[in-house]
Coordinates of C-alpha atoms and ligand atoms in Angstrom, one line a residue:
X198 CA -101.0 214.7 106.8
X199 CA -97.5 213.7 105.3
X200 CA -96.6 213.5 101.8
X201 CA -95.8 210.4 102.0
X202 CA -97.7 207.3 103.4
X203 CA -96.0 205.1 105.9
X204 CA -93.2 203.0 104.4
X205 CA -94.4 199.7 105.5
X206 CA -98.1 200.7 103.7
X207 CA -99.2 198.1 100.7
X208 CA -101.8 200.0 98.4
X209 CA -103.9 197.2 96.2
X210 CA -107.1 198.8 96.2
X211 CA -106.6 200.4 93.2
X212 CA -110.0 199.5 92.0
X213 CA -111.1 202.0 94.3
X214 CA -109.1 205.0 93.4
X215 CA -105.2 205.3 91.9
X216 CA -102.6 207.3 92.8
X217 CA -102.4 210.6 90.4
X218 CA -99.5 209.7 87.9
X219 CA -96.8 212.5 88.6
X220 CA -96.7 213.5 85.1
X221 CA -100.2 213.8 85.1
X222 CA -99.4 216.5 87.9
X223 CA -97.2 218.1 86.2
X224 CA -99.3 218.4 83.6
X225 CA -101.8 219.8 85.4
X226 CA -100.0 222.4 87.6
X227 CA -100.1 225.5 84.8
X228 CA -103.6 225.1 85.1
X229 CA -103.9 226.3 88.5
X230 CA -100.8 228.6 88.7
X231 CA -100.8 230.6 85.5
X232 CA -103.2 229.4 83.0
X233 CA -106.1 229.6 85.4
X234 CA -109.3 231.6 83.3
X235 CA -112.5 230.5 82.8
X236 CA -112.9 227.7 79.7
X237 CA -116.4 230.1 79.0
X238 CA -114.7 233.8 79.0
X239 CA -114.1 233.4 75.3
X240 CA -114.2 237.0 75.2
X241 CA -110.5 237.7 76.2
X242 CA -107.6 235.8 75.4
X243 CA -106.5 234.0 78.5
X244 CA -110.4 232.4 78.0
X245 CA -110.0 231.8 74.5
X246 CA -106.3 229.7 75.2
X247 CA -107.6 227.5 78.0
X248 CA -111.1 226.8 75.3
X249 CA -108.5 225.8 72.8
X250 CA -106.7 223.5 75.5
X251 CA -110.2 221.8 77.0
X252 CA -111.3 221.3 73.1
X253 CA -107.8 219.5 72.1
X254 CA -108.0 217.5 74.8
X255 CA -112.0 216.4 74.7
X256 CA -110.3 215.5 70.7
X257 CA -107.5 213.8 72.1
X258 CA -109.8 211.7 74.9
X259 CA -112.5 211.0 71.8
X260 CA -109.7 209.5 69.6
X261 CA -107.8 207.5 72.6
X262 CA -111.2 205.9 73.1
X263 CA -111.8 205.4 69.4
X264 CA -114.8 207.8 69.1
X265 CA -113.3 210.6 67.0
X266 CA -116.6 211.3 65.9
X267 CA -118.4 211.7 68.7
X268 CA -119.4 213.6 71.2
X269 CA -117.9 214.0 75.4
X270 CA -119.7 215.1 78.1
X271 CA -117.2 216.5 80.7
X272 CA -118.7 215.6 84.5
X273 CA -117.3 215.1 88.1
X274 CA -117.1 211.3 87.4
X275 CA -118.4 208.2 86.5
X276 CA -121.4 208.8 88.8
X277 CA -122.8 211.8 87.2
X278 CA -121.9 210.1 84.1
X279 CA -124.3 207.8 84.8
X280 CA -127.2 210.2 86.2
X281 CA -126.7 212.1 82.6
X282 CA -126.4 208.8 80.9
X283 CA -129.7 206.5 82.3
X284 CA -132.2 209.6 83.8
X285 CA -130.8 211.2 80.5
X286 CA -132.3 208.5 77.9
X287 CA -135.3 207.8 80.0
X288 CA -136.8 211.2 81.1
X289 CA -136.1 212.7 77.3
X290 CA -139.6 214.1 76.3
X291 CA -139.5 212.3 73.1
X292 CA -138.8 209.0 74.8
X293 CA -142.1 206.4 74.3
X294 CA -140.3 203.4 75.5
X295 CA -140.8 202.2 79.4
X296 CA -138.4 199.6 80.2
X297 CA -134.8 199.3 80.9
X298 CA -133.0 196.2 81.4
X299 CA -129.9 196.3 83.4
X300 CA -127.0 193.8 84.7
X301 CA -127.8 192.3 88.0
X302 CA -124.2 193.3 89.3
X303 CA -124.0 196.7 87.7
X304 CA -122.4 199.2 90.5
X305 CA -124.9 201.0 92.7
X306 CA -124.0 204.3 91.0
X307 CA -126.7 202.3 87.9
X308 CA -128.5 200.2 89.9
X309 CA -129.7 203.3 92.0
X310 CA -130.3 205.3 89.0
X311 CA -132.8 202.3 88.0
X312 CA -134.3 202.5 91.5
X313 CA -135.4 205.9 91.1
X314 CA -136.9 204.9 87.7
X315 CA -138.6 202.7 88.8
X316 CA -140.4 204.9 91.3
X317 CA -141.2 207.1 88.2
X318 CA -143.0 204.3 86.7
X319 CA -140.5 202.7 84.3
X320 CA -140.6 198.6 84.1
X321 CA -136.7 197.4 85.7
X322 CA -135.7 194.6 85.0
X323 CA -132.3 192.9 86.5
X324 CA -130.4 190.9 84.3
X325 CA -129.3 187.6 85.7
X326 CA -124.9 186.6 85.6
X327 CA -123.5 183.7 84.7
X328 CA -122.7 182.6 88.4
X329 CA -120.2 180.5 90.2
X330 CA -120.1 177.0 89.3
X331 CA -118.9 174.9 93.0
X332 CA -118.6 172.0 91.1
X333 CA -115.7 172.8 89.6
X334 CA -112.2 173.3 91.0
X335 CA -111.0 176.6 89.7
X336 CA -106.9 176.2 88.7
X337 CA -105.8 178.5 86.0
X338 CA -103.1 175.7 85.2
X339 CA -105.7 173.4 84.5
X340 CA -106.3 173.9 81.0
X341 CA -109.6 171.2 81.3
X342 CA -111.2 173.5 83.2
X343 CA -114.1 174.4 81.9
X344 CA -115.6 177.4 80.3
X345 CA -118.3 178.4 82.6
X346 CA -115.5 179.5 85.7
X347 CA -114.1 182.1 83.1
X348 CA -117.6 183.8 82.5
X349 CA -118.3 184.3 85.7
X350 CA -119.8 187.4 86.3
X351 CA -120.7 187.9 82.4
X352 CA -124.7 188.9 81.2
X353 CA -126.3 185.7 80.0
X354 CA -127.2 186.9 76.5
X355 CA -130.2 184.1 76.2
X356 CA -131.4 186.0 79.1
X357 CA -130.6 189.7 77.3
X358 CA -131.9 188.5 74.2
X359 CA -135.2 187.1 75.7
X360 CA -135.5 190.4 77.9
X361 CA -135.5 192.6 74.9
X362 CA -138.4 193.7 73.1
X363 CA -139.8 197.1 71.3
X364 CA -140.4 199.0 74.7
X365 CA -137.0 198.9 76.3
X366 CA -135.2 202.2 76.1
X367 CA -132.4 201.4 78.0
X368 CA -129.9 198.4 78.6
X369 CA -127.1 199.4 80.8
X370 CA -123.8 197.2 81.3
X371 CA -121.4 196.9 83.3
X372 CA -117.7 196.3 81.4
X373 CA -115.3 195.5 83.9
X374 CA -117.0 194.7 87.2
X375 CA -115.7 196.8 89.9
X376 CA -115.2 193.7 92.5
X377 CA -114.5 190.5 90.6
X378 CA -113.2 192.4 87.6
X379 CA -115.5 190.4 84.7
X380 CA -115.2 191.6 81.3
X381 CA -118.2 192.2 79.6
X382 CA -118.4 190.3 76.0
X383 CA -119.6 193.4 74.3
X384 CA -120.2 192.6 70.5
X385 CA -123.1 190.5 70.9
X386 CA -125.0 192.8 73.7
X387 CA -124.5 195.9 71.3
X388 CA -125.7 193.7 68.4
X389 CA -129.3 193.0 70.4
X390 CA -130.0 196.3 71.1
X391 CA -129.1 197.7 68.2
X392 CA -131.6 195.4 66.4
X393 CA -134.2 196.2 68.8
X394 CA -133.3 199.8 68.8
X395 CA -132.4 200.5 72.6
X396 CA -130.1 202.6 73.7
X397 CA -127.0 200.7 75.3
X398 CA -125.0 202.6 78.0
X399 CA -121.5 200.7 79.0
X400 CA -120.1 201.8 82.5
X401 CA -116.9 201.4 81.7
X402 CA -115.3 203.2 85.0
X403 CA -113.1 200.0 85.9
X404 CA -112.2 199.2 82.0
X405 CA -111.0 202.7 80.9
X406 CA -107.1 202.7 80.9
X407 CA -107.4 199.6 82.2
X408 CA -107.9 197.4 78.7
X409 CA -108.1 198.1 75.1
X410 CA -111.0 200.1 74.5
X411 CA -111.4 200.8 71.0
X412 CA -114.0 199.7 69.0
X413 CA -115.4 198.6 72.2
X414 CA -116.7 201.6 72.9
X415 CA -118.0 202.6 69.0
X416 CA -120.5 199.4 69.9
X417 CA -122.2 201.2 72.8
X418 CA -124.0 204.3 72.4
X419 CA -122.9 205.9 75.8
X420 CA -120.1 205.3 78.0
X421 CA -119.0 206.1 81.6
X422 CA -115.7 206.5 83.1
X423 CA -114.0 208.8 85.5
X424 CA -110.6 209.8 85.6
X425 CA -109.3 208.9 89.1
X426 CA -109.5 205.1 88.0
X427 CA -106.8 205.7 85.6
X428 CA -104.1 207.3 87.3
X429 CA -105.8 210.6 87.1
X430 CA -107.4 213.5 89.4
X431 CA -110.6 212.7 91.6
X432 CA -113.9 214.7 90.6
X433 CA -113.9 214.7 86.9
X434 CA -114.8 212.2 84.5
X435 CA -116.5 212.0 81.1
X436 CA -119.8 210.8 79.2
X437 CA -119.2 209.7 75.8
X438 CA -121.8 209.8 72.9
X439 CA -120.8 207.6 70.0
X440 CA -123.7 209.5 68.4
X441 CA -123.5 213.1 69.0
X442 CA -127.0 213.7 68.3
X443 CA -128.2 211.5 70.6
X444 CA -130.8 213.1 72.7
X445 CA -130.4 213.3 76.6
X446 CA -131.8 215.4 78.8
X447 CA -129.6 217.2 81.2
X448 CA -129.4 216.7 84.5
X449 CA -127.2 219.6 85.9
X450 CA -128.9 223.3 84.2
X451 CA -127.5 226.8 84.9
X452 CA -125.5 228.3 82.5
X453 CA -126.0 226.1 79.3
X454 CA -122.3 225.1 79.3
X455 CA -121.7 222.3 77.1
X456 CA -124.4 222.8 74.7
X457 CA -126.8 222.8 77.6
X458 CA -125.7 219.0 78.1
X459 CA -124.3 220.0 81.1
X460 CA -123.8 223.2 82.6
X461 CA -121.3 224.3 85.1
X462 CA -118.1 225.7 84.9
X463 CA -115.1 222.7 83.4
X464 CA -112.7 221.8 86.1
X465 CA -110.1 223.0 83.5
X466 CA -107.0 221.5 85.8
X467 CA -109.1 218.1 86.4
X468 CA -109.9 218.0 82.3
X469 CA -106.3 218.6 81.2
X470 CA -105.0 215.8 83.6
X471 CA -107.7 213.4 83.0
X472 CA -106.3 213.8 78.9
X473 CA -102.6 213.3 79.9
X474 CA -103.9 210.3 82.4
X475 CA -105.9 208.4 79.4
X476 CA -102.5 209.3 76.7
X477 CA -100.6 207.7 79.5
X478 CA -102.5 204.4 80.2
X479 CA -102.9 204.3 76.2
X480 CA -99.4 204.4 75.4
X481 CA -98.3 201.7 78.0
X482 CA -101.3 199.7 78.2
X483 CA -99.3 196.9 76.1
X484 CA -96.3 196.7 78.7
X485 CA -98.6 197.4 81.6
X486 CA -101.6 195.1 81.4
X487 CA -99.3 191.6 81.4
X488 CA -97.3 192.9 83.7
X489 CA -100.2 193.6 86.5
X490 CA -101.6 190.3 85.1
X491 CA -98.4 188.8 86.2
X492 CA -98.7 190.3 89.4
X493 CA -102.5 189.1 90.0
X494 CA -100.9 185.9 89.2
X495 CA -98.0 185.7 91.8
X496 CA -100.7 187.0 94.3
X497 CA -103.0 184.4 93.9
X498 CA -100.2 181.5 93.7
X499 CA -98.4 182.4 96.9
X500 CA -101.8 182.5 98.6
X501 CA -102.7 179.6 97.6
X502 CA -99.8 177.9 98.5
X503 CA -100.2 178.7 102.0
X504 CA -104.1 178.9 102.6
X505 CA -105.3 175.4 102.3
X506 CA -108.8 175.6 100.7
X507 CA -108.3 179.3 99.1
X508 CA -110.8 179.8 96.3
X509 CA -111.2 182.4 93.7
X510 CA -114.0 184.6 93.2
X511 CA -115.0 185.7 89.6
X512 CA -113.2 184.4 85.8
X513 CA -110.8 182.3 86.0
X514 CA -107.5 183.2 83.4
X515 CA -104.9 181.5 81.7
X516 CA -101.4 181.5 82.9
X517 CA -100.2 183.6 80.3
X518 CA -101.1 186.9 79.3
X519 CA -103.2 186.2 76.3
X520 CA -101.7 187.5 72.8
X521 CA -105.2 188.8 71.9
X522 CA -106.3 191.4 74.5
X523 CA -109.7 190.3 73.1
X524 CA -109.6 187.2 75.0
X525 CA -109.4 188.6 78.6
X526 CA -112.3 187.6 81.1
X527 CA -111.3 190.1 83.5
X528 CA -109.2 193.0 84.8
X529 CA -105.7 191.7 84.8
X530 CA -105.5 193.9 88.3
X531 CA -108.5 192.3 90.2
X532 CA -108.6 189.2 92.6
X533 CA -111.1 188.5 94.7
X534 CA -110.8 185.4 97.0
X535 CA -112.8 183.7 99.8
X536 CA -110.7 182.7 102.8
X537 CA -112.1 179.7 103.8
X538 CA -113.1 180.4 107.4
X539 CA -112.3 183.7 108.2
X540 CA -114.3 186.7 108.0
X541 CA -112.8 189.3 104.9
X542 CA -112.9 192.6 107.9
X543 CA -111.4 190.4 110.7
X544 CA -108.3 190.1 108.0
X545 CA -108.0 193.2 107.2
X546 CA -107.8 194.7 110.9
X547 CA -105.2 192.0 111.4
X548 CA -103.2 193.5 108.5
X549 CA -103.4 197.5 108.7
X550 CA -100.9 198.1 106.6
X551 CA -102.2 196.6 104.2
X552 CA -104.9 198.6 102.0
X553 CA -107.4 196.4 100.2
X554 CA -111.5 196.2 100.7
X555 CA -114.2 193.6 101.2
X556 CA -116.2 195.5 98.4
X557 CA -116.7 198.5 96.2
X558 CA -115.5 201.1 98.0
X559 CA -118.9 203.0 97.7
X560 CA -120.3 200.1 100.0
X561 CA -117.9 199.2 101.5
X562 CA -119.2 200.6 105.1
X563 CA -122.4 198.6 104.7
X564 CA -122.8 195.9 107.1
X565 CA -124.4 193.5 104.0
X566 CA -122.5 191.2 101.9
X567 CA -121.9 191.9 98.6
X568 CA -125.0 192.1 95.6
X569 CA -122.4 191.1 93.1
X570 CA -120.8 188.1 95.3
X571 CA -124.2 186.7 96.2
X572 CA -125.1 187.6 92.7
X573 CA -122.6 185.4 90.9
X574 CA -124.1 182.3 93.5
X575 CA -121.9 183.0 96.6
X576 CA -123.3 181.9 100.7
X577 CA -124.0 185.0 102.7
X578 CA -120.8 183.5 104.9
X579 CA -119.2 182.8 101.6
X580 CA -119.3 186.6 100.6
X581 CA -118.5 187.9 104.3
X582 CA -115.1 185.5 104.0
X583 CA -114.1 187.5 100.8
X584 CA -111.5 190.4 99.6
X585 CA -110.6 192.0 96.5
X586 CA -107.5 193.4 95.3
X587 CA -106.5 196.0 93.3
X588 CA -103.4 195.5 91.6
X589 CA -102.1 198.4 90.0
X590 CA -99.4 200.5 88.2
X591 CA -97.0 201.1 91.1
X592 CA -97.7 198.3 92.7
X593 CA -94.3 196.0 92.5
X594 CA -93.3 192.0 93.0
X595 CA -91.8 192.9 96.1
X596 CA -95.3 194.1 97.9
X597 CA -96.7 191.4 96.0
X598 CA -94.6 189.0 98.2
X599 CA -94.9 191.0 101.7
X600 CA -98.8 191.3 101.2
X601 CA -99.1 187.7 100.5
X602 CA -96.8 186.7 103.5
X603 CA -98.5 189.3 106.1
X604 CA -102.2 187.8 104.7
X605 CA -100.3 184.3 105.5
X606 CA -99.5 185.0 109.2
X607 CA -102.6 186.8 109.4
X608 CA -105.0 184.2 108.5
X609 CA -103.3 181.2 110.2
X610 CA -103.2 183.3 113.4
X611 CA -107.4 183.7 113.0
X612 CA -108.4 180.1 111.7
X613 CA -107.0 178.8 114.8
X614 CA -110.1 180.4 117.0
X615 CA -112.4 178.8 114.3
X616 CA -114.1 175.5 115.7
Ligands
PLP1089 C1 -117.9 200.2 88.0 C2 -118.1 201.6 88.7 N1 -119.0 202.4 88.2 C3 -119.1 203.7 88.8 C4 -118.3 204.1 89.8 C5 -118.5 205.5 90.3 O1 -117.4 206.2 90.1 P1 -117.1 207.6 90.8 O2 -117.2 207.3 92.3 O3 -115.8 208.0 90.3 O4 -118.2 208.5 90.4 C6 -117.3 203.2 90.3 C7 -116.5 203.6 91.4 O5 -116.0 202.8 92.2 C8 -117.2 201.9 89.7 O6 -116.3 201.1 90.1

């Protein structure tokens, strides 16, 4: 394998995985060539430095996500995250309650979680999205569009707020959805549950790095992410506890690591870059976020332009980066389209340079449409004649442009063998 990918390769599938920042390398490289001890060998001094280092930066990640006062669980990613977080709340001996509610197009990483719960007798119940609305033409420069097309994708609160009662222990959301990149209108979901006293877990894998966090995250009482998303290493992630005496029950035991949370020894290198990666995103989130929404934007136009009948999967936005980050309805990397026509994988082989998925990359070898297409209302065929892409940091105007003219070619060369 080279060191560099092919010249002529496009990478937007950046929902999938990013590229490791190089000054996240950097900063992780001591790590493995000189400042390599064990994080629990307190006992000499080389253990004691790299402690010091993993607890500044678990302070430093806590503060970046605006949770100085609580509590991080350091896992492989957003998956364990999410074992610790849902199997965590439910299976605690204390726990009475039997039901947990969660979002109809969570990733599997929850909604398999929620399977298994369900097996050990806990009441599941899916919440419905806000779904596509056919009747109406989606243009972002139509500002009399309405306001259903950008809350596609969003919980239906009536439907929360009827769902929850006294005996759910659990309400798991989704914030940032993974293929048509909706944003999750947190304040009033964290305002339910807190009333009725349930737990609210937030994966917020796709949203970490990605938008303003915050207070955000201060309303949920646990949250997901993992650090490859962001520009960071694969295989390490973190759970945050807005409380940190919440009670969870591990799921990983051995050598109580982690007050017993979560044992196993820290991937000290993966830790260390994972805090440079989040700094990083923090400090140019402002310059970064409109200019990847620009870059959605030119995407979608030059498309559209050439592929008569081109529609748009998930929120609609405005055309210009909103002055209040509050009032994004979606990742301002993700676009997912339906091609009107052509089947998403017959695309794709026509284009191999180009990297970009007809799913979550998780399930993306499944032969079955997508849950959270056919969720938001989408035909079977509809779903099937999707892709998503993943705009991200290195991404530039100029692959923008080639991508969009190699999609062109592609597509007219395929609708032409459709009757
Ligand atoms: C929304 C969401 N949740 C959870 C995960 C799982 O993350 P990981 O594979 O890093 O454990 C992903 C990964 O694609 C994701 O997009």
């Amino acid at each position: 394998m080279s060191e560099h990918p092919p010249s002529d390769e496009i990478y937007l599938d950046n929902h999938a995985t990013t590229a490791v920042d190089p000054r996240v390398i950097d900063a992780m490289l001591p790590l493995m060539r000189s400042e390599y001890a064990n994080a629990g060998s307190i006992t000499h001094e080389p253990g004691r430095r790299i402690a010091a280092k993993i607890q500044e930066c678990k302070e430093q990640m806590l503060g970046l996500l605006g949770a100085s006062g609580g509590q991080l669980v350091l896992t492989s990613g957003a998956t364990e995250s999410i074992n610790l977080a849902l199997f965590g709340v439910a299976l605690h001996p204390r726990q009475k309650r039997r039901r947990i509610l969660v979002g109809k197009l969570e990733h599997r990483a929850v909604l398999d979680c929620a399977k298994k719960l369900a097996r050990q007798g806990f009441l599941v119940q899916s919440l419905e999205a806000i779904t596509h609305d056919n009747s109406v033409q989606v243009d972002q420069a139509d500002q009399a569009v309405s306001e259903r097309p950008f809350r596609i994708g969003r919980i239906d609160i009536d439907t929360l707020a009827e769902a929850l009662d006294d005996e759910v222990c659990l309400v798991s959301i989704l914030l940032g959805n993974n293929e048509i990149g909706t944003l999750q209108d947190m304040r009033p979901v964290a305002d339910l549950c807190r009333a009725r006293g349930a737990i609210l877990h937030l994966d917020a894998t796709q949203a970490v790095g990605k938008v303003p966090l915050g207070e955000l995250s201060l309303q949920a009482d646990l949250v997901s992410f993992s650090a490859h998303k962001f520009y960071g290493p694969k295989g390490v992630g973190g759970l945050l506890m807005t409380d940190p005496d919440l009670m969870l029950t591990p799921q990983i035991v051995g050598g109580g690591q982690q007050n017993n949370l979560r044992s196993g020894t820290l991937n000290t290198s993966g830790i260390v870059g994972m805090a440079r990666a989040l700094a990083i995103a923090s400090e140019s989130l402002e310059s970064e976020m409109p200019r990847i929404y620009a870059l959605r934007d030119r995407l979608w136009q030059k498309l559209r332009t050439s592929i008569p009948g081109l529609r748009l999967n998930g929120p609609a936005w405005n055309k210009d980066f909103p002055t209040d980050p509050k009032d994004l309805y979606g990742l301002p990397g993700n676009l997912n389209v339906q091609f009107p026509g052509v089947d998403g994988q017959s695309l794709m082989l026509k284009v191999p340079g180009l990297a970009v998925s007809s799913g979550s990359a998780c399930t993306a070898a499944e032969p079955h449409p997508s849950h959270v297409l056919t969720g938001i209302g989408l035909s079977q065929d509809q779903a099937r004649c999707s892709l998503r892409f993943g705009i991200g940091r290195f991404n530039t105007s100029e692959q923008i442009d080639q991508a969009a003219k190699k999609l062109a070619w592609a597509y007219s060369q395929l609708i032409q063998f459709v009757a």
